[in-house]
Short mmCIF file of C-alpha atoms in Angstrom, two decimals:
data_model
loop_
_atom_site.label_atom_id
_atom_site.label_comp_id
_atom_site.label_asym_id
_atom_site.label_seq_id
_atom_site.Cartn_x
_atom_site.Cartn_y
_atom_site.Cartn_z
CA UNK A 1 104.57 71.27 104.97
CA UNK A 2 101.86 73.45 107.32
CA UNK A 3 101.92 76.22 103.73
CA UNK A 4 100.91 73.33 101.72
CA UNK A 5 97.86 72.32 104.28
CA UNK A 6 96.79 75.87 104.58
CA UNK A 7 96.76 76.10 100.70
CA UNK A 8 94.66 72.87 99.87
CA UNK A 9 92.40 74.13 103.08
CA UNK A 10 91.82 77.25 101.18
CA UNK A 11 91.15 75.58 97.56
CA UNK A 12 88.99 73.38 99.56
CA UNK A 13 86.99 76.27 100.49
CA UNK A 14 87.04 78.17 97.48
CA UNK A 15 85.93 75.89 95.48
CA UNK A 16 82.80 75.20 97.91
CA UNK A 17 82.26 78.52 98.05
CA UNK A 18 81.67 78.48 94.45
CA UNK A 19 79.58 76.45 94.20
CA UNK A 20 77.55 78.49 96.29
CA UNK A 21 77.97 81.07 93.57
CA UNK A 22 77.41 78.48 90.44
CA UNK A 23 73.43 78.10 92.00
CA UNK A 24 72.85 81.97 91.30
CA UNK A 25 72.61 83.14 87.71
CA UNK A 26 75.10 85.23 87.22
CA UNK A 27 77.02 87.43 84.30
CA UNK A 28 80.09 89.28 83.96
CA UNK A 29 82.81 91.12 82.36
CA UNK A 30 86.72 91.17 82.41
CA UNK A 31 89.01 93.67 80.97
CA UNK A 32 92.27 92.14 79.89
CA UNK A 33 95.56 93.83 78.39
CA UNK A 34 98.48 91.75 76.86
CA UNK A 35 102.22 92.79 76.28
CA UNK A 36 104.40 90.69 73.75
CA UNK A 37 108.37 91.24 74.14
CA UNK A 38 109.85 91.52 70.28
CA UNK A 39 112.46 89.11 68.95
CA UNK A 40 113.93 91.20 66.47
CA UNK A 41 116.38 88.10 65.84
CA UNK A 42 119.37 88.24 63.43
CA UNK A 43 118.13 91.64 61.73
CA UNK A 44 117.66 93.36 64.88
CA UNK A 45 121.44 92.17 66.24
CA UNK A 46 122.30 94.83 63.38
CA UNK A 47 120.27 97.74 64.47
CA UNK A 48 121.65 100.86 66.94
CA UNK A 49 119.32 101.18 70.01
CA UNK A 50 117.48 104.32 68.61
CA UNK A 51 116.42 102.16 65.75
CA UNK A 52 114.68 99.41 67.98
CA UNK A 53 112.81 102.22 69.86
CA UNK A 54 111.56 103.41 66.57
CA UNK A 55 110.61 99.86 65.36
CA UNK A 56 109.15 99.50 69.09
CA UNK A 57 107.26 102.83 68.66
CA UNK A 58 106.07 101.62 65.50
CA UNK A 59 105.05 97.94 66.78
CA UNK A 60 103.33 99.00 69.97
CA UNK A 61 99.67 98.02 68.41
CA UNK A 62 100.76 94.69 67.74
CA UNK A 63 102.86 94.40 71.25
CA UNK A 64 100.17 95.77 73.55
CA UNK A 65 96.40 95.07 73.46
CA UNK A 66 93.52 95.34 75.14
CA UNK A 67 90.38 93.25 75.38
CA UNK A 68 87.19 92.25 76.92
CA UNK A 69 85.60 89.45 77.78
CA UNK A 70 82.06 88.98 78.94
CA UNK A 71 80.67 85.57 79.99
CA UNK A 72 78.19 84.14 81.83
CA UNK A 73 77.76 80.57 82.77
CA UNK A 74 78.65 78.53 79.90
CA UNK A 75 79.32 81.58 77.03
CA UNK A 76 81.58 84.22 76.46
CA UNK A 77 82.45 86.43 74.00
CA UNK A 78 85.86 87.46 73.47
CA UNK A 79 86.68 90.63 71.40
CA UNK A 80 90.03 92.97 71.13
CA UNK A 81 89.83 96.96 71.55
CA UNK A 82 91.00 98.79 68.47
CA UNK A 83 93.62 101.37 68.91
CA UNK A 84 94.60 103.66 66.39
CA UNK A 85 98.34 103.57 65.52
CA UNK A 86 100.20 106.34 67.38
CA UNK A 87 102.17 107.45 63.88
CA UNK A 88 99.95 107.32 61.73
CA UNK A 89 96.27 107.57 63.01
CA UNK A 90 95.51 104.61 60.97
CA UNK A 91 94.52 100.87 62.11
CA UNK A 92 97.15 98.56 61.80
CA UNK A 93 95.37 97.47 58.24
CA UNK A 94 98.47 94.58 57.41
CA UNK A 95 98.64 92.87 60.98
CA UNK A 96 94.52 92.77 60.94
CA UNK A 97 95.07 89.45 58.54
CA UNK A 98 96.50 87.96 60.88
CA UNK A 99 95.06 89.23 64.57
CA UNK A 100 92.52 87.05 66.30
CA UNK A 101 88.81 87.98 65.60
CA UNK A 102 86.00 87.93 67.99
CA UNK A 103 85.72 84.91 69.48
CA UNK A 104 82.62 83.11 71.17
CA UNK A 105 82.94 80.02 73.16
CA UNK A 106 80.26 77.48 74.67
CA UNK A 107 81.66 75.65 77.24
CA UNK A 108 78.79 73.37 77.68
CA UNK A 109 78.39 72.80 73.99
CA UNK A 110 82.18 72.62 73.50
CA UNK A 111 81.75 75.35 70.18
CA UNK A 112 83.90 77.48 69.18
CA UNK A 113 82.32 80.68 66.57
CA UNK A 114 85.11 83.36 65.66
CA UNK A 115 84.61 85.35 62.84
CA UNK A 116 88.27 85.95 60.69
CA UNK A 117 89.26 88.82 57.99
CA UNK A 118 91.73 87.99 55.47
CA UNK A 119 92.70 90.35 52.39
CA UNK A 120 89.03 91.79 52.71
CA UNK A 121 87.33 88.27 52.72
CA UNK A 122 85.25 87.20 56.07
CA UNK A 123 85.52 84.12 57.37
CA UNK A 124 83.35 82.62 60.03
CA UNK A 125 85.02 79.51 61.57
CA UNK A 126 83.36 76.85 63.72
CA UNK A 127 84.73 74.40 65.45
CA UNK A 128 85.26 72.34 68.44
CA UNK A 129 87.07 74.53 71.62
CA UNK A 130 90.61 74.21 71.85
CA UNK A 131 91.58 71.21 74.08
CA UNK A 132 93.98 71.80 77.34
CA UNK A 133 95.13 69.55 79.14
CA UNK A 134 95.38 71.24 82.11
CA UNK A 135 98.05 70.63 85.40
CA UNK A 136 96.83 72.16 88.34
CA UNK A 137 98.38 73.14 91.40
CA UNK A 138 98.60 74.50 95.04
CA UNK A 139 100.51 77.20 94.41
CA UNK A 140 98.40 81.01 94.92
CA UNK A 141 98.82 84.45 94.77
CA UNK A 142 96.80 87.75 94.65
CA UNK A 143 95.88 89.45 91.26
CA UNK A 144 93.88 92.34 92.45
CA UNK A 145 91.19 91.26 95.30
CA UNK A 146 91.41 87.69 93.95
CA UNK A 147 93.26 84.60 94.84
CA UNK A 148 94.74 82.80 92.08
CA UNK A 149 95.46 78.96 91.68
CA UNK A 150 98.10 78.22 89.12
CA UNK A 151 97.55 75.79 85.99
CA UNK A 152 99.92 74.18 83.39
CA UNK A 153 99.80 72.97 80.31
CA UNK A 154 101.28 72.26 76.73
CA UNK A 155 99.54 72.85 73.61
CA UNK A 156 100.67 72.30 69.95
CA UNK A 157 101.87 76.32 68.95
CA UNK A 158 100.15 76.17 65.49
CA UNK A 159 97.02 74.76 66.95
CA UNK A 160 97.28 77.47 69.87
CA UNK A 161 97.32 80.52 66.95
CA UNK A 162 95.30 78.82 63.84
CA UNK A 163 94.72 82.22 63.24
CA UNK A 164 98.28 83.46 62.77
CA UNK A 165 100.55 82.96 60.64
CA UNK A 166 104.34 82.38 60.37
CA UNK A 167 106.97 81.26 57.19
CA UNK A 168 108.16 78.16 59.88
CA UNK A 169 104.55 77.43 59.89
CA UNK A 170 104.13 77.47 55.62
CA UNK A 171 107.59 74.94 55.87
CA UNK A 172 106.58 72.74 58.38
CA UNK A 173 102.93 72.37 56.58
CA UNK A 174 105.25 71.68 53.05
CA UNK A 175 106.23 67.90 52.56
CA UNK A 176 109.68 67.07 52.85
CA UNK A 177 111.90 64.13 51.85
CA UNK A 178 115.36 62.85 53.09
CA UNK A 179 117.84 61.77 51.04
CA UNK A 180 115.91 58.43 49.78
CA UNK A 181 112.82 60.55 49.41
CA UNK A 182 111.23 59.25 52.36
CA UNK A 183 108.62 61.84 53.87
CA UNK A 184 110.23 63.68 56.89
CA UNK A 185 107.83 64.17 59.49
CA UNK A 186 107.70 67.81 60.81
CA UNK A 187 108.70 67.90 64.44
CA UNK A 188 105.54 69.23 66.42
CA UNK A 189 106.16 72.61 67.61
CA UNK A 190 104.79 72.64 71.63
CA UNK A 191 104.26 76.08 73.51
CA UNK A 192 103.88 75.99 77.76
CA UNK A 193 101.10 77.71 79.21
CA UNK A 194 101.38 79.29 82.39
CA UNK A 195 97.55 80.64 84.30
CA UNK A 196 96.26 81.67 87.27
CA UNK A 197 92.67 81.16 87.85
CA UNK A 198 90.72 82.16 90.76
CA UNK A 199 87.02 79.69 91.54
CA UNK A 200 86.02 83.39 93.23
CA UNK A 201 84.41 83.62 89.71
CA UNK A 202 83.14 80.12 89.34
CA UNK A 203 83.33 80.20 85.61
CA UNK A 204 85.13 78.00 83.00
CA UNK A 205 86.40 80.98 80.93
CA UNK A 206 89.27 82.69 80.25
CA UNK A 207 90.80 84.90 77.36
CA UNK A 208 92.04 84.39 73.42
CA UNK A 209 91.77 80.15 73.73
CA UNK A 210 92.02 79.58 76.64
CA UNK A 211 89.44 77.61 79.14
CA UNK A 212 88.56 74.80 81.09
CA UNK A 213 89.48 75.41 84.57
CA UNK A 214 87.09 75.50 87.58
CA UNK A 215 87.79 79.27 87.83
CA UNK A 216 87.74 82.59 85.84
CA UNK A 217 91.59 82.78 84.24
CA UNK A 218 92.73 86.59 85.31
CA UNK A 219 96.50 85.92 84.15
CA UNK A 220 97.83 83.51 81.38
CA UNK A 221 101.29 83.45 79.61
CA UNK A 222 102.60 81.69 76.42
CA UNK A 223 105.75 82.51 74.50
CA UNK A 224 106.74 86.01 74.35
CA UNK A 225 103.05 87.17 75.01
CA UNK A 226 101.41 87.63 78.84
CA UNK A 227 97.64 88.49 79.21
CA UNK A 228 96.81 89.86 82.93
CA UNK A 229 93.15 91.02 83.85
CA UNK A 230 92.60 94.48 84.99
CA UNK A 231 88.89 94.96 86.38
CA UNK A 232 86.32 92.31 86.50
CA UNK A 233 82.62 93.48 86.95
CA UNK A 234 79.87 90.99 88.26
CA UNK A 235 76.31 91.39 87.18
CA UNK A 236 76.78 95.04 85.72
CA UNK A 237 73.70 97.15 85.28
CA UNK A 238 72.88 96.63 82.14
CA UNK A 239 71.84 93.24 80.82
CA UNK A 240 74.87 91.64 78.65
CA UNK A 241 73.66 89.69 75.68
CA UNK A 242 76.21 87.16 74.68
CA UNK A 243 75.91 85.93 70.51
CA UNK A 244 78.01 84.36 68.09
CA UNK A 245 79.20 85.93 65.05
CA UNK A 246 77.54 84.87 61.74
CA UNK A 247 78.91 86.73 59.11
CA UNK A 248 81.19 85.07 57.09
CA UNK A 249 82.06 81.88 54.36
CA UNK A 250 81.70 78.87 57.10
CA UNK A 251 84.89 77.09 57.69
CA UNK A 252 86.76 74.93 60.44
CA UNK A 253 90.10 75.84 62.00
CA UNK A 254 92.56 73.07 60.03
CA UNK A 255 90.86 74.70 56.56
CA UNK A 256 91.07 78.07 57.38
CA UNK A 257 94.79 77.75 58.29
CA UNK A 258 95.54 76.01 55.38
CA UNK A 259 93.47 78.84 53.10
CA UNK A 260 96.29 81.43 54.82
CA UNK A 261 99.49 79.39 53.94
CA UNK A 262 98.09 79.01 50.33
CA UNK A 263 97.50 82.62 50.04
CA UNK A 264 100.58 83.34 51.58
CA UNK A 265 102.41 81.15 49.30
CA UNK A 266 100.92 82.54 46.03
CA UNK A 267 101.91 85.94 47.93
CA UNK A 268 106.10 84.62 47.85
CA UNK A 269 105.60 83.41 44.34
CA UNK A 270 104.27 86.36 42.97
CA UNK A 271 106.61 88.41 44.58
CA UNK A 272 109.44 86.32 43.58
CA UNK A 273 108.65 86.81 39.70
CA UNK A 274 108.10 90.00 39.98
CA UNK A 275 111.77 90.28 40.71
CA UNK A 276 112.78 87.92 38.19
#
């Protein structure tokens, strides 16, 4: 019981401290790295350990990534640091079609602007920020020099990774009927999110789609991927200019996802005709 009161008291102190900081104009940079577990499914069960290691080596660029989040009180810009493929010395061109592009968020105006490139065509995705119903608790842990509090949420998986693609996503978006001809409403797949935020950096920003907590999100886990902040720089010497991307065909998230699904359906159909 004393532990709970201590943590609640600490939270109250840190929030008060954050309000004092909030009166000051400030900027910052947060550096993140992400790691994803590779699920090879039934296909992977047929591989030897040596073959699994070879696949993991070739997939490293997709499984381990680094990012930079620049931010001020209301705006943020999230960008991946591209790395060369360790095997070929080239960037991952196929994976780039489904990777997250440069992302601008404005928490005051509830605005998302994200640049995406799909098979050589540039898109400018403009939409509202992902709605997240956070459940905040009193559990704490230390990340670097920052005391962090835990928050949990459930988000529809397709909304969380709208820029990505899977064949399962295509199946869920293809109308299905039962034996009577009635349409089958697909089950909405949900992803559980675990986030750790610090009110010592009093902004509502976070990496990728995540935002809306009373402090900067330093760690977030969703499905098989975890993002962890490795470094924070507050008020760097150089002035940070946060600008939204401007190039590409304007589209919203739902229409962009429909465009990707349609293109991949054409790709699969054309592939089938060539085999025939």
